[in-house]
XYZ file of C-alpha atoms in Angstrom:
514
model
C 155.662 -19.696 5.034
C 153.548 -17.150 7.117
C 150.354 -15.429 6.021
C 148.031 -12.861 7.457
C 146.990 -13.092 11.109
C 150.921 -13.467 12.271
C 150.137 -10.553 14.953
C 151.052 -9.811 18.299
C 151.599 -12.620 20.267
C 149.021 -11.475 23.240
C 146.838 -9.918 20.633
C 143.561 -12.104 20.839
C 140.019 -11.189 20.182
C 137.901 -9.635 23.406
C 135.615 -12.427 23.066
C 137.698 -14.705 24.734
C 138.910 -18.164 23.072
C 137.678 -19.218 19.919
C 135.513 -22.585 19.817
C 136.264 -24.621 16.764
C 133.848 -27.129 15.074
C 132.759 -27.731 11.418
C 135.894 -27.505 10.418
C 137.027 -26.867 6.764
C 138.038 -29.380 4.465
C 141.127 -28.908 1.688
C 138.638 -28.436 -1.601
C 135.599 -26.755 -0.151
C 134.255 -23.737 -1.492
C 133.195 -20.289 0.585
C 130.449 -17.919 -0.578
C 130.870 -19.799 -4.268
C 133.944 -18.383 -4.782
C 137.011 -18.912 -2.533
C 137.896 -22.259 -3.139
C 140.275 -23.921 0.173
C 143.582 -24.869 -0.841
C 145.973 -25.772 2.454
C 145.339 -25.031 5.519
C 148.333 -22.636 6.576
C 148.536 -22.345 10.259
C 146.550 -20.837 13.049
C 146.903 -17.379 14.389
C 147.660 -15.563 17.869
C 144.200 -15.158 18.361
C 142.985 -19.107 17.069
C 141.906 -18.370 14.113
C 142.758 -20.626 10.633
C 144.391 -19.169 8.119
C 144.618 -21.557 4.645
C 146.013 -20.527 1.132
C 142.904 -20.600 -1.371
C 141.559 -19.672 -4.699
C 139.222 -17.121 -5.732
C 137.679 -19.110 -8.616
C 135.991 -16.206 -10.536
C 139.395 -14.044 -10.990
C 141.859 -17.266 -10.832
C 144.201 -15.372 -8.333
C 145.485 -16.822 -5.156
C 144.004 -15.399 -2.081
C 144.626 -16.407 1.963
C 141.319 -16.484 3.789
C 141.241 -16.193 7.520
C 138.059 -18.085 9.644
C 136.643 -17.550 12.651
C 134.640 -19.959 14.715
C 131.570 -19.286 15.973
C 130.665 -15.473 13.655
C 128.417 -13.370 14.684
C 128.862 -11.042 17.057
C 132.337 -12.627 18.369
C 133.877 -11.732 15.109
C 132.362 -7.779 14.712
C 136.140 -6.625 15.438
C 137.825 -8.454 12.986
C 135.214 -7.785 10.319
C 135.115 -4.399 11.158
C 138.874 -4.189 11.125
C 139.127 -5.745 7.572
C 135.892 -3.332 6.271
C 138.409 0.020 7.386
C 141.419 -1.967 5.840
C 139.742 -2.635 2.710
C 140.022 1.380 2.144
C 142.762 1.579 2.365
C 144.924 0.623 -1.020
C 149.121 0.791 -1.065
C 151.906 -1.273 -2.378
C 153.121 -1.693 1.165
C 149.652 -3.126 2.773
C 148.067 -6.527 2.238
C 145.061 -6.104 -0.072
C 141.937 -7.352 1.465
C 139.075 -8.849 -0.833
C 136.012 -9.698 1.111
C 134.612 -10.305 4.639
C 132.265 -12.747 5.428
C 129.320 -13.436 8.205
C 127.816 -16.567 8.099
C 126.879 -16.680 11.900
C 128.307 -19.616 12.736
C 131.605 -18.962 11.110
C 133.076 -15.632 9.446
C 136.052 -14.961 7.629
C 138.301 -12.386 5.711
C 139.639 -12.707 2.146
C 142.841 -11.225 1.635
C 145.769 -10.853 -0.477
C 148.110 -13.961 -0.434
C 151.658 -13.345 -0.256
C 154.318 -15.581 -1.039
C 157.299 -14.950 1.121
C 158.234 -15.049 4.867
C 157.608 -12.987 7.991
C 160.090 -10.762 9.306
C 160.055 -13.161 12.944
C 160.713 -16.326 10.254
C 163.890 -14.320 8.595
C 165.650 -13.493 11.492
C 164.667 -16.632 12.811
C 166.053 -18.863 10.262
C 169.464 -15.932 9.615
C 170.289 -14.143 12.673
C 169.856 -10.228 12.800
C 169.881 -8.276 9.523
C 172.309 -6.028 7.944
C 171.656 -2.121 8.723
C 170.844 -1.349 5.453
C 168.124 -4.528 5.051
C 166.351 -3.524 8.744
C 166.369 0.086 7.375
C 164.588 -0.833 3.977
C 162.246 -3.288 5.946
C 160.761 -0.142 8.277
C 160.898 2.161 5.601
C 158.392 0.063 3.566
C 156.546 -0.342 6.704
C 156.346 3.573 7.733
C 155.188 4.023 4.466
C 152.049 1.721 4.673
C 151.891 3.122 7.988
C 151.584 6.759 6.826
C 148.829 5.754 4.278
C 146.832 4.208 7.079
C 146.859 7.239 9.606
C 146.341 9.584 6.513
C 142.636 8.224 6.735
C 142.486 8.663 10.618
C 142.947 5.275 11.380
C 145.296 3.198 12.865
C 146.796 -0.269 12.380
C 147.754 -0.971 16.248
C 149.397 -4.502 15.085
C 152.697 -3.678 13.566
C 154.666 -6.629 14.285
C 157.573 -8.760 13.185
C 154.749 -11.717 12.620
C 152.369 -8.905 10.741
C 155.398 -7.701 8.675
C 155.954 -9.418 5.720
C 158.543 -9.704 3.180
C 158.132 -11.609 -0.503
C 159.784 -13.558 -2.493
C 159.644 -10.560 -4.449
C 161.178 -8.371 -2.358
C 158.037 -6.827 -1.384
C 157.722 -5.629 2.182
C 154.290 -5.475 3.495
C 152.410 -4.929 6.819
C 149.169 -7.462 7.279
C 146.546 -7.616 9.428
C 145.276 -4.709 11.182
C 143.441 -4.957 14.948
C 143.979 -1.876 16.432
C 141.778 -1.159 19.833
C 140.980 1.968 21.969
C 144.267 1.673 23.564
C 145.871 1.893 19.915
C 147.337 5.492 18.419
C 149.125 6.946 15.854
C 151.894 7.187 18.035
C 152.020 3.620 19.176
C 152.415 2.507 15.497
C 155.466 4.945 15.263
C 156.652 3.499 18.396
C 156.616 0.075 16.846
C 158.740 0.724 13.906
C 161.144 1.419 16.553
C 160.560 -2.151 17.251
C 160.607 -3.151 14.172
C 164.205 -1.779 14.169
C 165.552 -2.987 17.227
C 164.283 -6.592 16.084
C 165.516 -6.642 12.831
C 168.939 -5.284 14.051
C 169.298 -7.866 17.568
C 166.648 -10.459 17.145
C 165.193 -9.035 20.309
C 161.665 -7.370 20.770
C 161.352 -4.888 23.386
C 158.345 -5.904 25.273
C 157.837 -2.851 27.547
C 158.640 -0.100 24.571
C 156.958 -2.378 21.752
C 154.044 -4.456 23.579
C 154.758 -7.747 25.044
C 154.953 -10.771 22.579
C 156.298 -14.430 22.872
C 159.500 -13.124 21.035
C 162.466 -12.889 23.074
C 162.729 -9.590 25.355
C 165.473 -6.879 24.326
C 168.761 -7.203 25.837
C 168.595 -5.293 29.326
C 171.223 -4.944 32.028
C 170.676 -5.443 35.729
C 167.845 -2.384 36.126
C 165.613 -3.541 33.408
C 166.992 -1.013 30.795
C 167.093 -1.535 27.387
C 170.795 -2.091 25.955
C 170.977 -0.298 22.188
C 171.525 -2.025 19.322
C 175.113 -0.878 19.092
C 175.739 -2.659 22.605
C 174.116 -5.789 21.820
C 175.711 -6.344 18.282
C 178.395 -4.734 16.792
C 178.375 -2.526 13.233
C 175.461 -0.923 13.843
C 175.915 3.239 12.496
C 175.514 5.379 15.024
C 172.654 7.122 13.327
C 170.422 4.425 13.045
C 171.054 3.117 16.383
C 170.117 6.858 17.911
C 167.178 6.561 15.691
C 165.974 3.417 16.776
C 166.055 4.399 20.387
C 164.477 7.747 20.164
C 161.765 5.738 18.824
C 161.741 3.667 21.763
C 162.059 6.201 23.864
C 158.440 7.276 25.495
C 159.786 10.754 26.730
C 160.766 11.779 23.334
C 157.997 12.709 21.138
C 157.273 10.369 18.666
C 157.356 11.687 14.769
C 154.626 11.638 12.249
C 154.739 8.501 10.379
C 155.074 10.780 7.199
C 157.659 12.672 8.467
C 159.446 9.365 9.435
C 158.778 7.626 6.422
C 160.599 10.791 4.610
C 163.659 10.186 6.886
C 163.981 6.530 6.434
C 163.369 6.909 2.259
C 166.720 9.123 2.951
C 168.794 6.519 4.550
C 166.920 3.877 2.205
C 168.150 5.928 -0.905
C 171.897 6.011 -0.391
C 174.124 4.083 -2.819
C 176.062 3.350 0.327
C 175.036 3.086 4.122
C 176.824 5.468 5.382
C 177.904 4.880 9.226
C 177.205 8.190 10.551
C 174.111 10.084 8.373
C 173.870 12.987 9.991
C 171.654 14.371 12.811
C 167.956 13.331 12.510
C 166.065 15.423 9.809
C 162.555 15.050 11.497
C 160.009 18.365 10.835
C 157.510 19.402 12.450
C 153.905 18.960 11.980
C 153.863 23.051 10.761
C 156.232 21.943 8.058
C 159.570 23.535 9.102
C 162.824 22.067 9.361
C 163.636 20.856 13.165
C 165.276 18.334 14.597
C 164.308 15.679 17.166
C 164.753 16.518 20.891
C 167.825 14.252 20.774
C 169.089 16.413 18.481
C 168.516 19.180 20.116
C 170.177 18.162 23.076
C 172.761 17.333 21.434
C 173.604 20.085 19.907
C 172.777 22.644 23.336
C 175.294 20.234 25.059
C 177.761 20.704 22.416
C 177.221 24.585 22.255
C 177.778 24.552 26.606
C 180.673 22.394 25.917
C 182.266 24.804 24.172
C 181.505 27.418 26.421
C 183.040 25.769 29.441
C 185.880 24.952 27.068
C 186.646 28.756 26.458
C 185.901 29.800 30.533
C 188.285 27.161 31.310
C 190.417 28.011 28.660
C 190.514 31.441 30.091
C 190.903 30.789 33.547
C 193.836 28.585 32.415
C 195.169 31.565 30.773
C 194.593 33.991 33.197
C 196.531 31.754 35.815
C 199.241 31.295 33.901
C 199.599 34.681 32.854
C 199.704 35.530 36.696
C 201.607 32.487 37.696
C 204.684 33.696 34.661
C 204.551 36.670 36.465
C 205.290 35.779 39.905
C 207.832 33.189 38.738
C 209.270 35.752 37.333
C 209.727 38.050 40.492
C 210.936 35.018 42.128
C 212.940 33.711 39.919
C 211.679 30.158 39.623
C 211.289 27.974 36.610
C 207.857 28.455 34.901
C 207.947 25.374 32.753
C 208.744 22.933 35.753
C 206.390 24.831 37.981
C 203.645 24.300 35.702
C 204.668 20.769 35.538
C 203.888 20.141 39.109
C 200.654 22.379 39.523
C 199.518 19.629 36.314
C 200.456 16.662 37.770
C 199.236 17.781 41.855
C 195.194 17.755 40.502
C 193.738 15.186 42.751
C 191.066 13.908 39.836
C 189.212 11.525 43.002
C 188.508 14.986 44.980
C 187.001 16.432 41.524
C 189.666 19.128 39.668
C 190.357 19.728 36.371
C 190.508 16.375 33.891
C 187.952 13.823 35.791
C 185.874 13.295 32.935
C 184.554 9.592 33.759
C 185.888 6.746 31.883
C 183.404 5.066 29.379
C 183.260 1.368 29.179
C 185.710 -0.564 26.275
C 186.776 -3.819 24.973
C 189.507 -4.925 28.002
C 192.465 -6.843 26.268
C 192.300 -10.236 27.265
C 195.149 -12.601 26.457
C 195.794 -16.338 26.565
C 196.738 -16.951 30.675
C 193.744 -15.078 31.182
C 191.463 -18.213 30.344
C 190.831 -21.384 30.712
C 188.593 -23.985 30.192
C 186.065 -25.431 33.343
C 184.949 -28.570 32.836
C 183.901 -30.482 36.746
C 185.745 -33.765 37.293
C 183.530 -36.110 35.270
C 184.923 -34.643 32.589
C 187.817 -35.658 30.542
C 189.658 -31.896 30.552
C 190.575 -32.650 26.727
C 189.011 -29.192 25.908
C 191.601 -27.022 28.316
C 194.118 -26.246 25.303
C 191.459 -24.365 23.778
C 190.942 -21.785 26.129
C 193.160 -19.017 24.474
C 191.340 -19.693 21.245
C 188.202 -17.457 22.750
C 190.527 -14.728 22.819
C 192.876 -14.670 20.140
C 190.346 -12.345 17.903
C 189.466 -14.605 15.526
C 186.052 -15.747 14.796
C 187.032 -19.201 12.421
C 188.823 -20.205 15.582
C 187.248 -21.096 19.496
C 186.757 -23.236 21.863
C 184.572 -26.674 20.388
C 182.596 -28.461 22.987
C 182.355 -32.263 22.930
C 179.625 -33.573 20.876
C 176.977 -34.908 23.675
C 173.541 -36.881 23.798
C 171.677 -34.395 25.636
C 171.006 -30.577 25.853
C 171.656 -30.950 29.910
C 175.491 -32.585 29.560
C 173.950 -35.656 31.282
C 176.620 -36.221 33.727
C 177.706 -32.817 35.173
C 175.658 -29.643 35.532
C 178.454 -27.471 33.213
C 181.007 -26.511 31.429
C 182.466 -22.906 30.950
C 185.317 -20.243 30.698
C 187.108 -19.109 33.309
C 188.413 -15.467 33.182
C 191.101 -13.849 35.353
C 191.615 -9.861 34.623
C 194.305 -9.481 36.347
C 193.084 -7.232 39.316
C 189.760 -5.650 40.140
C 188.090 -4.049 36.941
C 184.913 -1.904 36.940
C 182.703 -4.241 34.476
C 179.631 -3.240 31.998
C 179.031 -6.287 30.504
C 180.356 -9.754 28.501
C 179.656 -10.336 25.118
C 179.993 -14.077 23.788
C 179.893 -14.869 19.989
C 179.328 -19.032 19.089
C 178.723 -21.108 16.105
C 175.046 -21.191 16.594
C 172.050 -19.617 18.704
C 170.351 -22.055 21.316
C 172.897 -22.273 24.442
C 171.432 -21.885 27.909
C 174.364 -19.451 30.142
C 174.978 -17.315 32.598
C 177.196 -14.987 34.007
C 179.321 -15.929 37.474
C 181.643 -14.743 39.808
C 184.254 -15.851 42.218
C 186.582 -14.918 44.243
C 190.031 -16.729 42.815
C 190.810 -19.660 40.508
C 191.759 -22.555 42.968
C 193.973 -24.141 40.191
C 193.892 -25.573 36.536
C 193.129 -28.948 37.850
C 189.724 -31.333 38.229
C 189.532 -30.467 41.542
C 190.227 -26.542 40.895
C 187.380 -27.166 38.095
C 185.041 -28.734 41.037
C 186.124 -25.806 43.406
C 184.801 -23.196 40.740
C 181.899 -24.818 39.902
C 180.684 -25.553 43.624
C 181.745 -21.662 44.886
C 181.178 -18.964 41.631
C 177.550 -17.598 41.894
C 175.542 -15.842 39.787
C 175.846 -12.292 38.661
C 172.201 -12.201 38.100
C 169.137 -13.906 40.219
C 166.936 -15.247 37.487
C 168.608 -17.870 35.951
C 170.709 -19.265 33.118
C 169.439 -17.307 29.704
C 169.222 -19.076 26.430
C 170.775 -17.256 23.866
C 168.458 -16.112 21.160
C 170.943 -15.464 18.700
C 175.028 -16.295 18.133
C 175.875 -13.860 20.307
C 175.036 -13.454 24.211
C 175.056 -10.168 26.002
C 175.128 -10.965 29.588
C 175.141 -8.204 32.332
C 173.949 -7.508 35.710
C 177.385 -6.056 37.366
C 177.332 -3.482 40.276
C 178.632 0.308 39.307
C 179.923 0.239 42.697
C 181.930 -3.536 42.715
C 184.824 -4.264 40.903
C 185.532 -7.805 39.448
C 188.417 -9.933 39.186
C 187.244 -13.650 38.398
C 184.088 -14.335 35.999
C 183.042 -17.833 34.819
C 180.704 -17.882 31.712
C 178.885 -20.729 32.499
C 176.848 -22.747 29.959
C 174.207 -25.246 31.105
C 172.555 -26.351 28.147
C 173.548 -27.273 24.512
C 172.054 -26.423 20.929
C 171.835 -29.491 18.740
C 173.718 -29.851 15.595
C 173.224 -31.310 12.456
C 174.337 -34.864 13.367
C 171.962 -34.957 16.378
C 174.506 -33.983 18.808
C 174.692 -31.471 21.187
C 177.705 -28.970 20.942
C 178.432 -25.740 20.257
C 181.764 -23.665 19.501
C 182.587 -20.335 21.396
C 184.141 -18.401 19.188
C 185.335 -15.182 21.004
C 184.505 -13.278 24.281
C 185.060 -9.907 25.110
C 184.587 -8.266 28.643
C 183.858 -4.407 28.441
C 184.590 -2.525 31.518
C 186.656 0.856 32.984
C-alpha cells in the first residue's frame, strides 16, 4: 500500500540527505494528538511516512517526518501550508504541519488504496478507458491547484493515487522555481503514456527510476499505439501532443473539460473526434495538431483536384491525337500508366508505411547453443501462428542467466531483404532480459548451426540486452537505409515463476517493416 510522499524518483529536498535519529516508535504520540500506527515506508526524498491516528477526531491520518526540522524542512512545510488551501475531491487533504526543530512533519489525509506505479506494476498497462478516467481525475485536482496560482510540480505515477474506493487522487505537492503550470499539463501526458505502456518518458515527463518510454534507435519516443496495441487513435494523438514540447500545452481547465468528454461516454469510442481544446479567450479552437491536420487535408485536396486536372487535360489531348492517328486510346493509356518510373519520383510514389509482415512457420525456428537439448525446436511456428494461448515454452531453469549457455532465442528468416521498423514480442510474463540481432544467413537447423548463430549475429543496438518491463517487448534500432533478412531475438535472462523456476513462454512475434 503506498501513501503520500510516493513522488518523483529524483525529487529530494535541496538540503541534501536527510540524517535520521530519534526515531519513532509504533504507539507514540505527536503534538498530543496523532497517535503512530505502522510505519509505512520511506519516501524519494528519506523521509518516513507511517499510518496513524488523530486521537481527538478518531479518523485515520498518514503523517510524514522529517529528520533534523528546522530550516531543512521550510520547503516541505511550506509546500503543505499552500496545499492545505487548497480543498477538492481529487487532492489529498492535509491536516497539520509541524516544527519541532529537531524533527518536523505533515499530517495528511490517509488513503487506502494503491499508487498508480503499484497498479500497473502488479497488472500490466491499463485499459484506455481506465488511463483516461485516472488523468481526468488528476487534471481536475490539477486545475483547482493552478486556479490559486500555484502549482503542484510533482504529478507522478508514485504521487497519483487510486482507492479502494475508486477515488483517484494526486498527493504530495513540491513544486520548485523550475516548476509551471505547463509542466503539470505536460505530466498528465505522462501520466497517460504510463498508464497506457508501463513506460515513463523521462526526457518529456522528468527523469524517475521508472522504466524510460519505448524509443527507437534516435532516442525518440515510440506512441502508445506502437508500443501496445488497441490504443484509439484519439487518445494516443492526445497523449503525445501533450508530450510534445513544441506544441503548446493546454490549460489544465480546458484539458480537464476534454478528458470529462472522453471520461463521460457510455462507450470508448476508438476514434473521438479531433481535439476540442479552447483557447484561453474562450472560443472554440483546436490544438495545433489539429490544425495541421486539417491545412494538410485541405492542400491534399487541392493537389488532388490540380492533378486531377492535369490528368484530365492530358487525356483530353492525348484522345485527341489518338484519334488523328488512329491508335487505341485505352491501350495507350495503359502503357503511359504502367511506364511511371515511381524510383525517379512520378505520379503514385507515395512512401510505404510500416505493417505487420506475414510470417509463417519455415520462417522460424528455435536457437538453443549446443549444451542444449534442442527439445524446444518444434515450437518455433507456435510464435507465429496468431494465437496468444499458444508459443514457444522455455525449459524451467535454476537461474535467471541459463547457467550453462549465454542464450536461447528465435531465429527469423523473411525471405529476402525487408526494410524493418521494429519487432514486437508478447510472453507470459514481464521480467526477460533480450535483444535484438542480426546475421547474415541461418547456417542450418542443427547444434552446430545453433552455435554458428549464436557466435556470428550481433546486435542491432549498442547498449545491451533490455529487460522487458512489461509482457510485451518493443525492440528497435534498424537503419532506414539497410534492409534485413535474418534477425535473432535473443533472450539472456529469465523471469521466475511461481514454482521458483526460471522460464517464460513467447507467445507471438510480429516484425513490422515496408
Amino acid at each position: 500500500m503506498t501513501q503520500v510522499g510516493e513522488g518523483q524518483e529524483t525529487a529530494a529536498d535541496e538540503a541534501g540527505p536527510v540524517m535520521t535519529f530519534g526515531a519513532p516508535t509504533v504507539g507514540e504520540v505527536l503534538a498530543e494528538r496523532y497517535q503512530l500506527e505502522e510505519h509505512v515506508n520511506d519516501d524519494s526524498a528519506g523521509r518516513q511516512v507511517w499510518r496513524g491516528i488523530d486521537v481527538i477526531l478518531r479518523r485515520p491520518v498518514a503523517v510524514v517526518l522529517r529528520y533534523p526540522g528546522g530550516d531543512s524542512a521550510t520547503e516541505m512545510l511550506q509546500a503543505a501550508v499552500a496545499a492545505s488551501r487548497v480543498i477538492h475531491p481529487n487532492l489529498v487533504g492535509v491536516y497539520d504541519a509541524i516544527d519541532e526543530e529537531a524533527r518536523a512533519y505533515v499530517v495528511r489525509e490517509w488513503v487506502d488504496g494503491q499508487s498508480l506505479r503499484e497498479i500497473v506494476a502488479g497488472e500490466g498497462p491499463l485499459d484506455p478507458a481506465r488511463a483516461t478516467a485516472i488523468a481526468h481525475s488528476i487534471t481536475d485536482a490539477l486545475a483547482a491547484v493552478h486556479a490559486t496560482g500555484m502549482v503542484h510540480g510533482n504529478v507522478h505515477p508514485g504521487t497519483t493515487l487510486v482507492g479502494d474506493d475508486g477515488r483517484v487522487v494526486l498527493a504530495d505537492a513540491r513544486a520548485d522555481s523550475s516548476d509551471s503550470t505547463e509542466s503539470d499539463a505536460r505530466a498528465v501526458g505522462g501520466i497517460l503514456y504510463f498508464a497506457l505502456t508501463g513506460h515513463w518518458p523521462h526526457a518529456e515527463a522528468g527523469e524517475s527510476g521508472l522504466p524510460d518510454a519505448v524509443r527507437d534507435g534516435s532516442g525518440t519516443i515510440a506512441a502508445p499505439r506502437q508500443a501496445r496495441a488497441g490504443i484509439p487513435a484519439y487518445l494516443d494523438d492526445l497523449t503525445m501532443d501533450l508530450l510534445d514540447k513544441r506544441i503548446a500545452a493546454p490549460e489544465t481547465a480546458v484539458l480537464a473539460a476534454e478528458l470529462a468528454r472522453l471520461d463521460s461516454q457510455d462507450e470508448y469510442e476508438a476514434d473521438a473526434g479531433p481535439l476540442r481544446f479552447v483557447t484561453g479567450g474562450g472560443g472554440d479552437g483546436e490544438s495545433p495538431r489539429a490544425a495541421r491536420k486539417i491545412v494538410l487535408g485541405i492542400g491534399a485536396l487541392l493537389v488532388i483536384a490540380v492533378i486531377g486536372l492535369i490528368f484530365g487535360i492530358r487525356a483530353i489531348t492525348t484522345s485527341s491525337e489518338q484519334a488523328q492517328s488512329g491508335g487505341n486510346p485505352t491501350q495507350q493509356g495503359a502503357g503511359q500508366q504502367q511506364g511511371g518510373d515511381p524510383a525517379a519520383g512520378g505520379e503514385g510514389t507515395d512512401r510505404a508505411q510500416p505493417k505487420k509482415l506475414a510470417l509463417t512457420g519455415d520462417m522460424v525456428r528455435i536457437v538453443d547453443p549446443p549444451t542444449g537439448d534442442r527439445s524446444d525446436v518444434p515450437e518455433g511456428p507456435l510464435v507465429v501462428d496468431g494465437e496468444k494461448d499458444t508459443g514457444w515454452d522455455t525449459q524451467g531453469f535454476n537461474q535467471a542467466k541459463f547457467h550453462n549457455k549465454l542464450g536461447m532465442g528465435v531465429l527469423i528468416n523473411l525471405g529476402e531483404p525487408r526494410t524493418l521498423s521494429e519487432v514486437r514480442i508478447d510472453m507470459s510474463a514481464p521480467g526477460a532480459v533480450m535483444e535484438l540481432r542480426t546475421g547474415t544467413g541461418d547456417p542450418g537447423n542443427s547444434s552446430a548451426g545453433d552455435d554458428q548463430v549464436a557466435k556470428t549475429f550481433t546486435p542491432l543496438a549498442d547498449d545491451g540486452p533490455k529487460r522487458a518491463e512489461g509482457s510485451r517487448a518493443v525492440l528497435g534500432g534498424f537503419d532506414p537505409d539497410t534492409q534485413y533478412q535474418y534477425l535473432l531475438v535473443w533472450i539472456t535472462e529469465l523471469p521466475q515463476a511461481e514454482d521458483g523456476k526460471y522460464r517464460i513462454t513467447v507467445e507471438e512475434i510480429e516484425v513490422h517493416g515496408v
